[in-house]
Structure formats: C-alpha cells, structure tokens
Tab-separated table of C-alpha atoms in Angstrom:
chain	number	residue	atom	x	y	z
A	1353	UNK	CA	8.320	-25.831	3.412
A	1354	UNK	CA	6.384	-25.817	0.339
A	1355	UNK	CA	4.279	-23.292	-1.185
A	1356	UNK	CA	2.356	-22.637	-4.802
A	1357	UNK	CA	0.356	-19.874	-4.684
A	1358	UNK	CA	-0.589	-16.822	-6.738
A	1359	UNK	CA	1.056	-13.603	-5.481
A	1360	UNK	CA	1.370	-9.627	-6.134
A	1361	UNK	CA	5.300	-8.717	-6.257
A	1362	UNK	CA	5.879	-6.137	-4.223
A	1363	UNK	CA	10.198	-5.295	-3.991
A	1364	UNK	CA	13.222	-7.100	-5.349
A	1365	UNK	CA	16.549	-6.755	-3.867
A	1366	UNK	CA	19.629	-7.773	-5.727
A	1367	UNK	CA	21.447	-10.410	-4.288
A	1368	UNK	CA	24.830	-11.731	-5.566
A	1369	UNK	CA	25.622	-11.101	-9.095
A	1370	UNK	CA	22.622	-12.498	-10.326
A	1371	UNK	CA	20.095	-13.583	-7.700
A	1372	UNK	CA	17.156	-11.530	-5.781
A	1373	UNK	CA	15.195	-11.563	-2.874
A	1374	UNK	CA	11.772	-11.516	-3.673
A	1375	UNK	CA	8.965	-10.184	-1.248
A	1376	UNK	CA	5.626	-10.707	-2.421
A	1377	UNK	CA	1.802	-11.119	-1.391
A	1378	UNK	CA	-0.108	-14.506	-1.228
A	1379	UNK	CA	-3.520	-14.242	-0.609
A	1380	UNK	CA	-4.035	-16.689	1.984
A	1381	UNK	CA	0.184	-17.292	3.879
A	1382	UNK	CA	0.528	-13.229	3.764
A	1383	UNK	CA	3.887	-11.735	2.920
A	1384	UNK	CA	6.338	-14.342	1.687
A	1385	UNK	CA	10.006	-13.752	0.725
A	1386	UNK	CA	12.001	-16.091	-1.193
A	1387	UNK	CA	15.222	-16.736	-3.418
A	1388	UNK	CA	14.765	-15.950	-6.798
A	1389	UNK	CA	18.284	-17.879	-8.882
A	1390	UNK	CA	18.669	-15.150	-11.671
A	1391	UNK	CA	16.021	-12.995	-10.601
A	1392	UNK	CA	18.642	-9.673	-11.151
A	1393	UNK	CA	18.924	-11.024	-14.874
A	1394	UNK	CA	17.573	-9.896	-18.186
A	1395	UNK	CA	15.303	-12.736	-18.436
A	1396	UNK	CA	13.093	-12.455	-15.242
A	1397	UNK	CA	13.239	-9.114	-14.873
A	1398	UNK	CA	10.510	-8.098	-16.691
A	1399	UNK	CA	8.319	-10.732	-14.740
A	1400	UNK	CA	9.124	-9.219	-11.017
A	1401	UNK	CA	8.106	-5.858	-11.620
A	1402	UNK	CA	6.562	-4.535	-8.496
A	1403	UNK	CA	2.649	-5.022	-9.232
A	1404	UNK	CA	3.023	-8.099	-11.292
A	1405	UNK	CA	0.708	-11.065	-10.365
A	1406	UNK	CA	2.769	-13.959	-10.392
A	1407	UNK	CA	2.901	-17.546	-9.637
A	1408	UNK	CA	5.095	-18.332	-7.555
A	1409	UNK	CA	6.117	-21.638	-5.451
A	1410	UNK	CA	8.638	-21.537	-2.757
A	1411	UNK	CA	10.559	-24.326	-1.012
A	1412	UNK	CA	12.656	-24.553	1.546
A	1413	UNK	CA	14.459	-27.884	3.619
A	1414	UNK	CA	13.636	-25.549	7.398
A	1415	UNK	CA	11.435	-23.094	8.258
A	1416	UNK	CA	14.375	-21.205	9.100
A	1417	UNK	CA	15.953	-21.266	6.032
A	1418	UNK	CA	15.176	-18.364	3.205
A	1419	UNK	CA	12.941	-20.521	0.360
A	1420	UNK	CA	13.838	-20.424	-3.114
A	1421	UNK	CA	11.648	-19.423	-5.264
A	1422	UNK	CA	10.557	-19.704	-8.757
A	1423	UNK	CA	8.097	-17.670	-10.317
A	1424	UNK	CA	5.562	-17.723	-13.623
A	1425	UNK	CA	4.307	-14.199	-14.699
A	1426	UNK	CA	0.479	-14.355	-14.655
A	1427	UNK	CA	-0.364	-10.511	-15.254
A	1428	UNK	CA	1.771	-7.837	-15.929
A	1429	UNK	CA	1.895	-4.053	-14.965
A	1430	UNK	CA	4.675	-3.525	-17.121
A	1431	UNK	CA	2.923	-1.143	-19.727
A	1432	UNK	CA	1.570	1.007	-16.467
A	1433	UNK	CA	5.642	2.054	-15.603
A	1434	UNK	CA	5.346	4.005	-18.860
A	1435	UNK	CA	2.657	6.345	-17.044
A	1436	UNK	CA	4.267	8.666	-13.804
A	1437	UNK	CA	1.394	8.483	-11.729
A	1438	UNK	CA	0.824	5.296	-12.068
A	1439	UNK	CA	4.343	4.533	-11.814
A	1440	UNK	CA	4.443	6.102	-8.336
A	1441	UNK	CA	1.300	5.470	-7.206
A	1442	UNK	CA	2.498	1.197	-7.703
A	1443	UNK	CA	5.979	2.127	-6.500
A	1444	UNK	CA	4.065	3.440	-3.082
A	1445	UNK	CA	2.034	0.775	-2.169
A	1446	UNK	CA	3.824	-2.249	-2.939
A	1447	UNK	CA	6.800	-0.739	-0.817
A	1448	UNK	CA	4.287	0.522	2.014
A	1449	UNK	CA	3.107	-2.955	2.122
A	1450	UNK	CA	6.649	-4.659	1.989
A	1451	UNK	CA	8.114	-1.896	4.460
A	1452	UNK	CA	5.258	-3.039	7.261
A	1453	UNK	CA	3.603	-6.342	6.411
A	1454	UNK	CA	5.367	-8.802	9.083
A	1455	UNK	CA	6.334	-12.283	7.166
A	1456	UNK	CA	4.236	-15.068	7.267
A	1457	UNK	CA	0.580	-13.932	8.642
A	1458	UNK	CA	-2.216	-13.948	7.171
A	1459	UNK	CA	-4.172	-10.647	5.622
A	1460	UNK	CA	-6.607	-11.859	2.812
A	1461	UNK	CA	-8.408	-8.683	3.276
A	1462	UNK	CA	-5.437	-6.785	1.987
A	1463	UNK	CA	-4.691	-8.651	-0.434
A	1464	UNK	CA	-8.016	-8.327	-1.884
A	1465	UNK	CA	-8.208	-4.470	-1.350
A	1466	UNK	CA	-4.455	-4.340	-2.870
A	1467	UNK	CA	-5.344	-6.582	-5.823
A	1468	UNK	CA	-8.406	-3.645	-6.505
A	1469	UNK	CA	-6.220	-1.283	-6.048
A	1470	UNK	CA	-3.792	-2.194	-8.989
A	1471	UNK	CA	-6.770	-2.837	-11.143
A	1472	UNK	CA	-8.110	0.614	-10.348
A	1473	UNK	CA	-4.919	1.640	-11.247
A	1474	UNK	CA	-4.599	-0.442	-14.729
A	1475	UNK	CA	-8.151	0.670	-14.978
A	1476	UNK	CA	-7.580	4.313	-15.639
A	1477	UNK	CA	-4.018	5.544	-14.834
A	1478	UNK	CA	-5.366	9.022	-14.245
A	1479	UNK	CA	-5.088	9.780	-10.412
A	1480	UNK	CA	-8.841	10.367	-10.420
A	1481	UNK	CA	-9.726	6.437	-11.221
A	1482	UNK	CA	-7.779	5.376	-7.896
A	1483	UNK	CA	-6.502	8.091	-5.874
A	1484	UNK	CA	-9.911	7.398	-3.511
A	1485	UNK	CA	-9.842	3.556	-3.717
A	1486	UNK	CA	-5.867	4.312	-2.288
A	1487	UNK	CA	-6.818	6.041	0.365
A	1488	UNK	CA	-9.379	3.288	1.531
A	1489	UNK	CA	-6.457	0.726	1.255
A	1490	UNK	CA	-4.199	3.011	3.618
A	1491	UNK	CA	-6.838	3.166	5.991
A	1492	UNK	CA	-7.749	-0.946	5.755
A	1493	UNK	CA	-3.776	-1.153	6.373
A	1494	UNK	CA	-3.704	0.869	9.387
A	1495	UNK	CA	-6.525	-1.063	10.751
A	1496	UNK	CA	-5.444	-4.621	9.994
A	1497	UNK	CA	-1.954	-3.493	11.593
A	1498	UNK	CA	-3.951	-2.439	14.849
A	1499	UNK	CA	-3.863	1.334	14.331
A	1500	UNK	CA	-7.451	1.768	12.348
A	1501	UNK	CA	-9.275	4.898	12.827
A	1502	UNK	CA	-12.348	5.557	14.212
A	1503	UNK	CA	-14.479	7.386	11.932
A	1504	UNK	CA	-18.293	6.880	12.956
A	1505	UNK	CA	-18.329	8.837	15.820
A	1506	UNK	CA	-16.816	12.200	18.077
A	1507	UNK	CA	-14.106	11.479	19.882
A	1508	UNK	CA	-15.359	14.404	22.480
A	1509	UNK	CA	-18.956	14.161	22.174
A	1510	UNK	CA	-19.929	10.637	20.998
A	1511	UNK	CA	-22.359	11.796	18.369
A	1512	UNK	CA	-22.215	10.674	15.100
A	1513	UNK	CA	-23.490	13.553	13.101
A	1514	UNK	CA	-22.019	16.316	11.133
A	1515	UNK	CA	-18.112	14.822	11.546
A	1516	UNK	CA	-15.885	17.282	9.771
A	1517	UNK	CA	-12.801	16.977	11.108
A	1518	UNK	CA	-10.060	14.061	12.216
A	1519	UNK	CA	-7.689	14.560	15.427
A	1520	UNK	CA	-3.960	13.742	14.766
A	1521	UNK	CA	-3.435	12.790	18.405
A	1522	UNK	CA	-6.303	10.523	19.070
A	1523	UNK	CA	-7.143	9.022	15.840
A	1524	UNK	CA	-10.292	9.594	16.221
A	1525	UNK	CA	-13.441	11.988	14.144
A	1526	UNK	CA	-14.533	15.410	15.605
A	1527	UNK	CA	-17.799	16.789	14.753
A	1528	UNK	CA	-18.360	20.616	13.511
A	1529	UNK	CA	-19.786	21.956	16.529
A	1530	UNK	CA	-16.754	20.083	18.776
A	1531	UNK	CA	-14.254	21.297	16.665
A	1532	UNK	CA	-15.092	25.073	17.126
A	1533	UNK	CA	-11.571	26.700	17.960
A	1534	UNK	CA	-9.959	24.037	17.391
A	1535	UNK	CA	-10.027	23.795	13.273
A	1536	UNK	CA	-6.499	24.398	12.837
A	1537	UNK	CA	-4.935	21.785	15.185
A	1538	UNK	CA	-7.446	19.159	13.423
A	1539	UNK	CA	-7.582	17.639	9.701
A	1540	UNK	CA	-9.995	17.707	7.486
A	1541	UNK	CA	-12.277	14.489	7.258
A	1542	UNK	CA	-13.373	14.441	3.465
A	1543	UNK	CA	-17.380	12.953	3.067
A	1544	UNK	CA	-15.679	10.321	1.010
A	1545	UNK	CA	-14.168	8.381	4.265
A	1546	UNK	CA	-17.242	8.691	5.839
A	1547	UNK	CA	-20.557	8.447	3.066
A	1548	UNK	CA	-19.087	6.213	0.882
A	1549	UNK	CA	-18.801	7.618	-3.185
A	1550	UNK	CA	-15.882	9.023	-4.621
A	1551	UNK	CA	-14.148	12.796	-4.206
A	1552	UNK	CA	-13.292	15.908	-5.344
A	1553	UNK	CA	-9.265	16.778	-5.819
A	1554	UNK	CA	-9.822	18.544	-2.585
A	1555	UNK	CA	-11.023	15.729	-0.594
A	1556	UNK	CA	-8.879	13.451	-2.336
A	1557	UNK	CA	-5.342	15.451	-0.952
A	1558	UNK	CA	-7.747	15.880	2.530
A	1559	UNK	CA	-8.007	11.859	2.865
A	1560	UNK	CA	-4.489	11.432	1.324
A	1561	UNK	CA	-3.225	14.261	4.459
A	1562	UNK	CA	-4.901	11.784	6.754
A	1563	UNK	CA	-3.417	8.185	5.699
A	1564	UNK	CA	-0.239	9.771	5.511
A	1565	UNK	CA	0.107	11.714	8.804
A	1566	UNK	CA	-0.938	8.269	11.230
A	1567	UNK	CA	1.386	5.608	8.612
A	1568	UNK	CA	4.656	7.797	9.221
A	1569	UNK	CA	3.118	8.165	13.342
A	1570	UNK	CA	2.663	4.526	13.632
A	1571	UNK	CA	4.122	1.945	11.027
A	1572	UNK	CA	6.717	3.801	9.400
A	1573	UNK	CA	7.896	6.171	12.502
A	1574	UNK	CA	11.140	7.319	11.175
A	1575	UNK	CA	11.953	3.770	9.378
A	1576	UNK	CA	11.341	3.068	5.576
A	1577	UNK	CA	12.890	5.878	4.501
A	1578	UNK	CA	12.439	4.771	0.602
A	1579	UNK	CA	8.560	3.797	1.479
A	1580	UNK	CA	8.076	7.606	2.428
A	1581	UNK	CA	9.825	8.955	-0.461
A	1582	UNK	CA	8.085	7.130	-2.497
A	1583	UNK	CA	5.015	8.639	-0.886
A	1584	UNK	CA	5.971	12.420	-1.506
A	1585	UNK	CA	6.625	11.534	-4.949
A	1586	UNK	CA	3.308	10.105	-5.429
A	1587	UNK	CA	1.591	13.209	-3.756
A	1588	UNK	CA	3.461	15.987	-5.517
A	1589	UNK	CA	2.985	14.297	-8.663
A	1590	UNK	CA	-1.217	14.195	-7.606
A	1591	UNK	CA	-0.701	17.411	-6.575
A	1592	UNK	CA	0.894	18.694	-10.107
A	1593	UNK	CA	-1.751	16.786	-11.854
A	1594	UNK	CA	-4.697	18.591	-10.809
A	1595	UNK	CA	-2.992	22.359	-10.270
C-alpha cells in the first residue's frame, strides 16, 4: 500500500512514548489512518493540528497492516486555536468526521464541503462567517452516511410550499398548515436550509437544533462521547456569543 495525497488532519492519538495515530481526510481514498514515528513530539506537533492541510504519504507491506505515515505541513490552522469559537467550532467537525467516517471509502463531496468549511472558518472566526456553511456540512454528512433529510417537501401532505417546521421522528419537512397542533413536538426549519442565503442568530441555533438532534439519533447514538462534547461546547460558546 502506497499513498501521497493531500489531506485535512482530523485527531491524533498518542501512541507509545513518542508515536501517533493519525486519522485524516484525502480527497479522493476517504478517511485514512496511519503511523506517524514521533508524531507525539515537539517537532511535528505543531504540523498535526486538527484542521491542518497536510501532505501526507502512507505505506504499508499489507493491507492489513496500520501504514506509516509521514507528513509535510501544507497550511496551517494553528493561529485559529488562539480564537474559542473557532477553536471549537474545528475541534467539532474534525472529530464528528473522524468519530463516523468509515476507513477507506471514498467522500470527495465532503471533503470539499469540509475544506470550505475551515476556510469559512479562517475566513472570519466570528460564528457569523461559518456557523450557516456548518450546518450545511452536517446535513451533507448525514446524507452521504445514508441518513439525509428531506427538505423539499411535507412529509404529511406532499406539498412543497410554506415548510416551517422539521419532524424529529421522520426526518422529514412539515408545512405550516400540517403542523397546526403539532408545533411543539416539531423543530423549527430555518429559510436558510431551504432558500438558500445565510441566517439570522435565530435560525442559525434553529438549523444547528436540527443537525444535532438526527447526528446523536443516527451516527453518534450514544457512542463518541468526546465528538458530542465537543458539540455542546461549540453551541454554548455560539450561544454566549450572540446573548
């Protein structure tokens, strides 16, 4: 086994007195973990930060054998660590995406959307730059997993006008007038998910209510107990942000 490919880091787990185990995002061969020889030291840690874009090229005499890995820092994300929401909001989605990723399969669309993520992030650390474009990549993640929502149309009347609201059980978009009676066993659906644009704080903790309700129901389902932490801390710190 051979590989050179660009990659984002996304967690690094001591291993031995010196070594790591690296998981990290190619575009094209998916999630790929590999043996980093003094990855836990002074030297490399800087260069596998979670976010990083490295190069990185594995090898390995088996398939079945854990590659080792050596890596070249191509963009750092370093400075961003210094900033708490951006700090949590990159601590959150690299270890959502390690936590449920399987190894080895392909998802170029999530790498892409992940990759604009982090830039969005870089971009303007401020929540407000990327807290939208993070919901989008939750819901791109739930989909390319197998558990996307449906948000075009009613799940109880088929139309696809006037959708205000999402069901927790079904996954699916209610309209207004289906909804009637119902509103407090439903979520809100913020415009954003649906008309495109970006959101008001509101609709931003609306669509971040959402993601977060069907990724513990279905990927993270009591498992990944440090990828939901992670989470909270992300949201309360939103949440503090903008009270």
């Amino acid at each position: 086994m051979h590989l050179r490919t660009p990659a984002i880091v996304l967690s690094i787990r001591a291993h031995g007195e010196h070594g790591a185990v690296v998981r990290a995002l190619t575009p094209e061969h998916g999630l790929q973990a590999g043996y980093v020889r003094g990855g836990h030291g002074r030297r490399l840690r800087p260069v596998l930060q979670p976010g990083n874009r490295v190069l990185g090229e594995w090898r390995a005499r088996t398939e079945d054998a854990l590659p080792g890995l050596t890596v070249e820092l191509l963009d750092s994300r370093a400075p961003l660590y210094a900033e708490p929401l951006a700090a949590a909001a990159l601590d959150w989605t690299t270890a959502l995406t390690a936590a449920v990723l399987p190894e080895g399969q392909s998802y170029p669309r999530l790498h892409a959307a992940l990759d604009a993520v982090i830039d969005a992030i870089e971009a303007a650390p401020g929540a407000r730059g990327w807290a939208v474009a993070l919901v989008r990549y939750e819901l791109l993640l739930l989909a390319e997993l197998g558990f996307g929502l449906d948000l075009t149309t009613c799940v109880a009347t088929g139309a696809s006008d006037d959708l205000a609201f999402v069901s927790p059980k079904s996954s699916g978009a209610v309209s207004r007038a289906a909804a009637t009676g119902y509103e407090a066993r439903l979520m809100r659906l913020p415009p954003f998910l649906t008309a495109g644009g970006t959101g008001a704080w509101d609709d931003i903790l609306a669509g971040l209510a959402i993601t977060g309700h069907f990724l513990e129901r279905d990927l993270l389902h009591g498992r990944a107990a440090d990828a939901l932490a992670a989470r909270e801390r992300l949201v309360d710190r939103i949440k503090r942000a903008v009270a």
